[in-house]
């Protein structure tokens, strides 16, 4: 398959889309910095009193349930409805799906509220979301992305959306289409917020690239390539997380295209 | 104009004032680390059940509406009332003013609750707060600080407070007085929480320097000079945010005074 | 006294326990990264709707009241009750105890809900928790750990738990037993979340080492040794906080044992 990931990154930087995040407390700072580093403009807003207005000026909405609670879920629903009505892309990150019944219930409600443009999660989360009964361990994955392809396709068909599964190989599914992104390094699993940043960056790409499959592949490739670039400079998780932000800012469209391994 | 910024920094470090922050989720960690790095003592507390007691032991209150919601706004009001009653300086950071009607309404309510000692925001926020109808983009500025001087003066007169507008040139207004701080680097706009840290550090200065104009100028100069020092070590946003914290801790009063460009 | 801190660290890494944190907004990101760096698996979840289910799959519960509010306190209580019922270790970090009446009241309620396995705080917090009337300054300590031994013993007896007091010397008390950990560097007080990370890491150790005294000593030694290792690389707070995460990942059980100074 051929993807215009270099152009997509150039376009993202040229337009610097506003990405509206309703995300978890753990990763808010890192996600905002990742979006700024790559060239997008982040805003975080969760109150039911303002999410519709914020979505209206944003290029994409990213909903992440990492530290959910009822009031926040209300904000997520209202924002998703508004985004759907306005035709703005919605990225859903089902953090910890399967870990507790409450997370599963909230995810059902969110998916019933508005179909996302993209669901991005790890293998365990995608399996749990597809109704496969797996034993999860909090928010870390116990399943590989490859083992989740069937589940991803099921979700893609059910919601008419793209599904991106992070792992040693990132798998992006859209109906019958499947793309594999082979970039990245294992150290990325030792820094919190890498998956959440992948979702936020997918939101940024989807704000400038209407083809959600292409946007999701571009985001996965960028994350993986920047992980590799960061690993050249830092082999330990603290300095790696910083080097990763540097890489997001430093990587050129040409380098991204040259290093991306997409099948 | 002559400002005793070296003395103010020395005093801040000698007294290590407790700065009570009611701020947003995105920047809490970075703001706390910025305050610790410069030599102040941060505390974050938002519950209506305790804000009055926390203000009572603090040297200054910093209110930042970045990720606002009704319960938090209640805490902000209660804290501002308590601070006003006790004569403690209040710094208000109107993050995203103009982005949504809810933010504008909350800002009106906060300003009606107690007049701040200092309002610190970017150009877009200051224009929006002054009632100028501008098109904002989330929390990033679309207007220059220079274009906001008129609006800043209007706010300064209306609330009897100092107004500090961040930008390529920082502009600090107090009635008829205007100071311009020419320090800083563009990379500061690529790290989240720089403006919020500027507000928090202005709170720390105002806790030890009763002249709010002088405190605001000192904070702006310190931010700008530390941005320049950090940029000597780091040209990319991840490592820059870390180098900036280092610079806050390392800069001496003498270096601050020597490098500050204030007009 | 003899502690198997090398074995405990090796066991922690081998089993990578899930640590359920209900903690404050300021430190969530850093705490999660500290747990990941050392080899544990963090999850943050505070909603009453799911804390019982999350505790059920976790190896330990860490409750930290840094930015408390009533709804969060409800979640803490429900989680503590569930952990107690399931026999899972509970670490309580009484951040800012003594700073406001509300914090004191909440701490009384939490301690009446379920006895923690370990209380970890700074000198001021332990004194305040024991009912000694001290003048605190927000969340920073104004009392030494050594001056708090009597109070720590009182708490240990009252709740049948271990009490770990951080300071220049870390003091760990369990009934009549007292251990002193002499590692660490003063720069650790200039980075926010160091104490909170100490509590979270104590939770990780207690998930794999049933002897809470031994778990607490191991955590204190690991924190102190990693502080020293980080200080070899970084003398300023920004880069120190990153070097500290690197040290948590890099330190081997053998190095930990060799450098730990426990009396």
XYZ file of C-alpha atoms in Angstrom, chain B residues 15-16 18 25 28-29 32-33 36-39 41-47 49-50 53-54 57 72 242 245-246 249-250, chain C residues 25-27 30 66-70 99-103 136-140 189-192 236-242:
60
model
C 11.867 33.485 51.993
C 10.708 30.580 49.786
C 4.254 29.139 49.829
C -4.457 19.425 35.116
C 0.245 21.103 37.571
C 3.391 19.031 37.584
C 5.089 22.801 40.803
C 8.535 21.921 39.514
C 10.456 24.452 43.391
C 13.265 25.106 40.907
C 13.168 28.857 41.393
C 13.121 28.443 45.159
C 7.206 26.235 47.772
C 4.152 25.158 45.752
C 0.897 23.746 47.021
C -2.062 22.693 44.883
C -5.484 22.567 46.539
C -8.862 23.203 44.953
C -11.567 21.779 47.228
C -13.548 22.428 51.910
C -9.979 23.662 52.318
C -7.411 27.484 55.086
C -4.731 26.969 52.472
C -0.995 29.982 55.226
C -13.355 23.984 40.641
C 13.991 20.271 31.229
C 13.745 24.050 34.961
C 17.497 23.763 35.361
C 17.389 26.860 39.655
C 20.776 27.916 38.324
C -3.015 15.456 39.957
C 0.438 16.960 40.406
C 2.364 13.708 40.500
C 5.765 11.153 37.410
C -2.386 15.521 47.695
C -5.245 17.196 45.807
C -8.213 15.765 47.653
C -11.903 16.519 47.227
C -15.027 14.778 48.562
C -1.920 22.057 56.535
C -5.717 22.383 56.707
C -8.449 21.036 58.990
C -10.046 19.330 55.984
C -6.935 17.237 55.352
C 3.202 23.137 58.592
C 3.960 24.895 55.352
C 1.746 23.395 52.700
C 3.165 20.080 51.598
C 6.828 20.672 52.408
C 13.366 18.000 47.815
C 13.482 20.295 44.778
C 11.524 17.901 42.535
C 7.808 17.465 43.076
C 19.965 20.683 38.714
C 16.321 19.774 39.373
C 14.996 19.469 35.808
C 17.629 17.096 34.549
C 17.743 15.416 37.964
C 14.111 14.349 37.774
C 14.811 12.665 34.435
